[in-house]
Amino acid sequence: MASRTASGLFEGWAEGSRPFRTLLKREVLRFMRVWMQTIAPTLGTALLYFTVFGIALGSRIQEINGVPYLEYLLPGIALMNVVTGSYMNTSSSVFDAKRERYIDEILISPMSDVQITLAYVLGGTLRGVIVGFGVFLVGVPFVGVSIEHPLMLLLIGALSAFIFSAVGVAAGALSNRIDHISFLTNIVIQPLAFLGGVFYSVDMLPHFLRVATFFNPIFHTVDAARYATLGVSDLNPVPAVAIVFVLAALAFFAAYLAIHRGPNLRS
């Protein structure tokens, strides 16, 4: 019985592999063809952050945890842009597909709901990784930082993009109006990013705010990325990385449920 079930799952996945690749390619081309709107503005914003927060405040805040302030900012700013870029990519894509009703063709294709979810999430993940890499390229000449653990940084960047790409899929599938996506962006995602230790160490906060920060998912991604880049962190890096893995699994499951049972997806 188990072997027949596994065989059926494999055959179902194989049947949907070609449309899966097609949807993934579409998601990648969707943001690559308009890179002046999806990638370039992010790099310009990163330059502004380095100028305003780095140069202006850097003259007053010399270092944090023994690291020059500009260097301390780099991984946090990169991760903040990874989060927002990956979330916006999938939330807008799924919502547009739902609003314009071409989601119907995707849902009746041979793809399973897992494949549909994964194609959207991987497309947003790639955008997030590209944005994060671009921010590092922009920032490194300013700060001259060397990356302590490059493979770990790549892993954390990809997982962070995966998490918020999946959150974007769920948001796009569950939202009934574009206002809902904007609300989540402006009221939830951006405040969590700014309060996620991007510009400061949690050791600088009062006790009650420090405890609250530990419940911020973006903080764990930023802290792990900072350790991978600079070798310093507010938390033990091993539990932080484990938390990021757990968040990735939970976010993907939530995105799958939203695609599988989301309102007004299957009319």
Short mmCIF file of C-alpha atoms in Angstrom, two decimals:
data_model
loop_
_atom_site.label_atom_id
_atom_site.label_comp_id
_atom_site.label_asym_id
_atom_site.label_seq_id
_atom_site.Cartn_x
_atom_site.Cartn_y
_atom_site.Cartn_z
CA MET A 1 0.00 0.00 0.00
CA ALA A 2 2.79 2.41 0.94
CA SER A 3 4.69 1.69 -2.26
CA ARG A 4 1.56 2.31 -4.38
CA THR A 5 1.00 5.62 -2.57
CA ALA A 6 4.60 6.71 -3.14
CA SER A 7 4.37 5.65 -6.78
CA GLY A 8 1.18 7.67 -7.22
CA LEU A 9 2.78 10.75 -5.68
CA PHE A 10 5.80 10.41 -7.96
CA GLU A 11 3.64 9.99 -11.06
CA GLY A 12 1.53 12.99 -10.05
CA TRP A 13 4.64 15.11 -9.55
CA ALA A 14 6.14 13.96 -12.87
CA GLU A 15 2.90 14.80 -14.71
CA GLY A 16 2.99 18.34 -13.37
CA SER A 17 6.74 18.90 -13.77
CA ARG A 18 6.51 20.64 -17.15
CA PRO A 19 3.79 23.14 -16.16
CA PHE A 20 5.67 23.61 -12.87
CA ARG A 21 8.78 24.67 -14.78
CA THR A 22 6.67 26.90 -17.02
CA LEU A 23 5.06 28.67 -14.07
CA LEU A 24 8.42 29.07 -12.34
CA LYS A 25 9.94 30.52 -15.53
CA ARG A 26 7.02 32.92 -15.81
CA GLU A 27 7.52 34.09 -12.24
CA VAL A 28 11.21 34.72 -12.87
CA LEU A 29 10.64 36.54 -16.15
CA ARG A 30 7.90 38.59 -14.49
CA PHE A 31 10.39 40.53 -12.39
CA MET A 32 13.50 40.21 -14.58
CA ARG A 33 11.87 41.88 -17.59
CA VAL A 34 11.07 44.97 -15.51
CA TRP A 35 14.24 44.97 -13.41
CA MET A 36 14.30 48.77 -13.49
CA GLN A 37 11.12 48.67 -11.41
CA THR A 38 11.73 45.55 -9.30
CA ILE A 39 15.47 45.51 -8.56
CA ALA A 40 17.11 48.87 -9.35
CA PRO A 41 14.97 50.97 -6.95
CA THR A 42 15.91 48.64 -4.10
CA LEU A 43 19.60 49.26 -4.70
CA GLY A 44 18.97 53.01 -4.76
CA THR A 45 17.09 52.77 -1.47
CA ALA A 46 19.98 50.80 0.05
CA LEU A 47 22.34 53.61 -0.94
CA LEU A 48 20.08 56.06 0.88
CA TYR A 49 20.11 53.90 4.00
CA PHE A 50 23.91 53.73 3.96
CA THR A 51 24.09 57.50 3.50
CA VAL A 52 21.49 58.56 6.08
CA PHE A 53 21.92 55.90 8.76
CA GLY A 54 25.52 55.01 8.08
CA ILE A 55 27.34 58.24 7.39
CA ALA A 56 25.12 60.57 9.44
CA LEU A 57 24.67 58.29 12.46
CA GLY A 58 27.97 56.50 11.96
CA SER A 59 29.81 59.63 13.03
CA ARG A 60 27.94 59.47 16.35
CA ILE A 61 27.74 55.69 16.77
CA GLN A 62 31.31 54.56 16.20
CA GLU A 63 30.75 50.82 16.63
CA ILE A 64 28.43 48.14 17.99
CA ASN A 65 29.80 44.95 19.56
CA GLY A 66 33.25 45.96 18.39
CA VAL A 67 32.16 46.32 14.74
CA PRO A 68 32.18 49.67 12.87
CA TYR A 69 28.62 50.89 12.51
CA LEU A 70 28.54 50.87 8.70
CA GLU A 71 29.71 47.26 8.66
CA TYR A 72 27.11 46.40 11.29
CA LEU A 73 24.37 47.86 9.08
CA LEU A 74 25.19 45.96 5.90
CA PRO A 75 23.71 42.48 6.59
CA GLY A 76 20.62 43.98 8.24
CA ILE A 77 19.87 46.30 5.32
CA ALA A 78 20.44 43.45 2.86
CA LEU A 79 18.07 41.14 4.76
CA MET A 80 15.45 43.88 5.09
CA ASN A 81 15.41 44.26 1.32
CA VAL A 82 15.37 40.49 0.84
CA VAL A 83 12.26 40.30 3.01
CA THR A 84 10.34 43.11 1.34
CA GLY A 85 11.38 42.16 -2.20
CA SER A 86 10.39 38.51 -1.93
CA TYR A 87 7.11 39.31 -0.16
CA MET A 88 6.05 41.94 -2.70
CA ASN A 89 6.92 39.69 -5.63
CA THR A 90 4.64 36.81 -4.69
CA SER A 91 1.83 38.73 -3.00
CA SER A 92 1.30 40.93 -6.06
CA SER A 93 1.71 38.03 -8.51
CA VAL A 94 -0.79 35.71 -6.80
CA PHE A 95 -3.26 38.54 -6.18
CA ASP A 96 -3.10 39.67 -9.83
CA ALA A 97 -3.62 36.09 -10.99
CA LYS A 98 -6.62 35.82 -8.68
CA ARG A 99 -8.09 39.20 -9.65
CA GLU A 100 -7.65 38.68 -13.40
CA ARG A 101 -8.85 35.06 -13.06
CA TYR A 102 -5.94 33.51 -14.95
CA ILE A 103 -5.37 31.63 -11.72
CA ASP A 104 -8.07 29.31 -13.09
CA GLU A 105 -5.76 27.98 -15.81
CA ILE A 106 -3.06 27.36 -13.22
CA LEU A 107 -5.41 25.53 -10.85
CA ILE A 108 -6.79 23.19 -13.53
CA SER A 109 -3.34 22.35 -14.86
CA PRO A 110 -1.76 18.95 -14.04
CA MET A 111 0.22 20.64 -11.24
CA SER A 112 -0.57 19.75 -7.66
CA ASP A 113 -1.21 22.53 -5.16
CA VAL A 114 2.23 21.85 -3.70
CA GLN A 115 3.83 22.43 -7.11
CA ILE A 116 1.83 25.62 -7.68
CA THR A 117 2.84 26.93 -4.28
CA LEU A 118 6.48 25.95 -4.77
CA ALA A 119 6.70 27.61 -8.20
CA TYR A 120 5.42 30.91 -6.83
CA VAL A 121 7.60 30.71 -3.73
CA LEU A 122 10.78 29.88 -5.64
CA GLY A 123 10.17 32.76 -8.05
CA GLY A 124 9.90 35.20 -5.16
CA THR A 125 12.89 33.59 -3.44
CA LEU A 126 15.08 34.20 -6.48
CA ARG A 127 14.10 37.86 -6.56
CA GLY A 128 14.90 38.20 -2.86
CA VAL A 129 18.31 36.56 -3.26
CA ILE A 130 19.17 38.77 -6.24
CA VAL A 131 18.14 41.89 -4.33
CA GLY A 132 20.17 40.86 -1.29
CA PHE A 133 23.23 40.13 -3.41
CA GLY A 134 22.83 43.50 -5.11
CA VAL A 135 22.68 45.31 -1.77
CA PHE A 136 25.90 43.60 -0.70
CA LEU A 137 27.55 44.66 -3.96
CA VAL A 138 26.41 48.23 -3.38
CA GLY A 139 27.42 48.26 0.28
CA VAL A 140 30.75 46.45 0.31
CA PRO A 141 32.68 49.28 -1.42
CA PHE A 142 31.44 51.65 1.30
CA VAL A 143 32.27 49.47 4.29
CA GLY A 144 34.99 47.13 3.00
CA VAL A 145 33.55 44.18 4.91
CA SER A 146 34.75 40.61 4.48
CA ILE A 147 32.22 37.79 4.82
CA GLU A 148 33.10 35.34 7.59
CA HIS A 149 30.83 32.45 6.53
CA PRO A 150 29.73 32.94 2.89
CA LEU A 151 27.89 29.61 2.52
CA MET A 152 25.94 30.23 5.70
CA LEU A 153 25.08 33.73 4.51
CA LEU A 154 23.79 32.33 1.21
CA LEU A 155 21.71 29.76 3.11
CA ILE A 156 20.21 32.35 5.47
CA GLY A 157 19.50 34.76 2.61
CA ALA A 158 17.76 32.04 0.58
CA LEU A 159 15.74 30.80 3.58
CA SER A 160 14.73 34.35 4.53
CA ALA A 161 13.57 35.03 0.97
CA PHE A 162 11.77 31.67 0.96
CA ILE A 163 9.93 32.50 4.19
CA PHE A 164 8.58 35.85 3.10
CA SER A 165 7.97 34.70 -0.45
CA ALA A 166 5.70 32.04 1.06
CA VAL A 167 4.07 34.65 3.30
CA GLY A 168 3.44 36.71 0.15
CA VAL A 169 1.77 33.73 -1.56
CA ALA A 170 -0.54 33.29 1.41
CA ALA A 171 -1.32 37.01 1.52
CA GLY A 172 -2.04 37.15 -2.21
CA ALA A 173 -4.29 34.10 -2.07
CA LEU A 174 -6.24 35.27 0.97
CA SER A 175 -6.58 38.98 0.11
CA ASN A 176 -9.79 40.20 -1.47
CA ARG A 177 -8.51 43.72 -2.18
CA ILE A 178 -5.12 45.17 -3.00
CA ASP A 179 -5.54 47.25 0.16
CA HIS A 180 -5.08 44.10 2.20
CA ILE A 181 -1.63 43.50 0.71
CA SER A 182 -0.66 47.14 1.22
CA PHE A 183 -1.89 46.94 4.80
CA LEU A 184 0.28 43.91 5.54
CA THR A 185 3.26 45.59 3.88
CA ASN A 186 2.95 48.92 5.69
CA ILE A 187 1.55 47.81 9.04
CA VAL A 188 3.21 44.42 9.54
CA ILE A 189 6.20 43.67 7.29
CA GLN A 190 7.97 47.04 7.33
CA PRO A 191 7.57 47.68 11.08
CA LEU A 192 8.85 44.17 11.83
CA ALA A 193 11.83 44.85 9.54
CA PHE A 194 12.67 48.15 11.23
CA LEU A 195 12.25 46.58 14.69
CA GLY A 196 14.24 43.47 13.75
CA GLY A 197 17.65 44.67 14.84
CA VAL A 198 18.65 46.04 11.45
CA PHE A 199 20.02 49.32 12.83
CA TYR A 200 20.92 48.36 16.39
CA SER A 201 21.77 45.54 18.76
CA VAL A 202 19.00 44.24 20.99
CA ASP A 203 21.39 44.70 23.93
CA MET A 204 20.77 48.43 23.49
CA LEU A 205 17.03 48.01 24.22
CA PRO A 206 15.18 48.02 27.55
CA HIS A 207 14.43 44.56 28.89
CA PHE A 208 10.75 44.40 27.84
CA LEU A 209 11.54 45.50 24.27
CA ARG A 210 14.40 43.02 24.11
CA VAL A 211 12.04 40.19 25.03
CA ALA A 212 9.47 41.37 22.47
CA THR A 213 12.16 41.42 19.77
CA PHE A 214 12.80 37.71 20.25
CA PHE A 215 9.25 37.08 18.94
CA ASN A 216 9.98 39.03 15.74
CA PRO A 217 10.73 36.50 12.97
CA ILE A 218 12.76 39.02 10.98
CA PHE A 219 15.10 39.51 13.94
CA HIS A 220 16.24 35.88 13.76
CA THR A 221 17.00 36.12 10.04
CA VAL A 222 18.89 39.39 10.50
CA ASP A 223 20.84 38.09 13.49
CA ALA A 224 21.85 34.89 11.68
CA ALA A 225 22.88 36.87 8.60
CA ARG A 226 24.93 39.26 10.73
CA TYR A 227 26.77 36.33 12.31
CA ALA A 228 27.43 34.81 8.87
CA THR A 229 28.78 38.15 7.62
CA LEU A 230 30.63 39.58 10.62
CA GLY A 231 30.94 36.76 13.12
CA VAL A 232 28.95 38.68 15.78
CA SER A 233 25.35 38.18 16.86
CA ASP A 234 22.93 38.83 19.69
CA LEU A 235 21.92 35.17 19.90
CA ASN A 236 23.65 31.83 19.63
CA PRO A 237 23.76 31.27 15.84
CA VAL A 238 22.82 27.58 15.98
CA PRO A 239 19.34 28.09 17.53
CA ALA A 240 18.85 31.15 15.30
CA VAL A 241 19.47 29.08 12.15
CA ALA A 242 17.21 26.33 13.47
CA ILE A 243 14.44 28.88 14.03
CA VAL A 244 14.85 30.13 10.46
CA PHE A 245 14.43 26.56 9.14
CA VAL A 246 11.27 26.09 11.24
CA LEU A 247 9.87 29.41 10.01
CA ALA A 248 10.52 28.37 6.40
CA ALA A 249 8.59 25.11 6.89
CA LEU A 250 5.68 26.84 8.64
CA ALA A 251 5.49 29.62 6.05
CA PHE A 252 5.42 27.16 3.15
CA PHE A 253 2.71 25.11 4.82
CA ALA A 254 0.64 28.27 5.33
CA ALA A 255 1.14 29.21 1.66
CA TYR A 256 0.07 25.72 0.58
CA LEU A 257 -3.10 25.91 2.68
CA ALA A 258 -3.90 29.32 1.22
CA ILE A 259 -3.56 27.98 -2.34
CA HIS A 260 -5.44 24.79 -1.47
CA ARG A 261 -8.33 26.41 0.41
CA GLY A 262 -8.06 30.13 -0.26
CA PRO A 263 -11.32 32.10 -0.73
CA ASN A 264 -12.51 32.82 -4.28
CA LEU A 265 -9.63 30.86 -5.83
CA ARG A 266 -11.86 28.14 -7.24
CA SER A 267 -15.05 29.70 -8.55
#
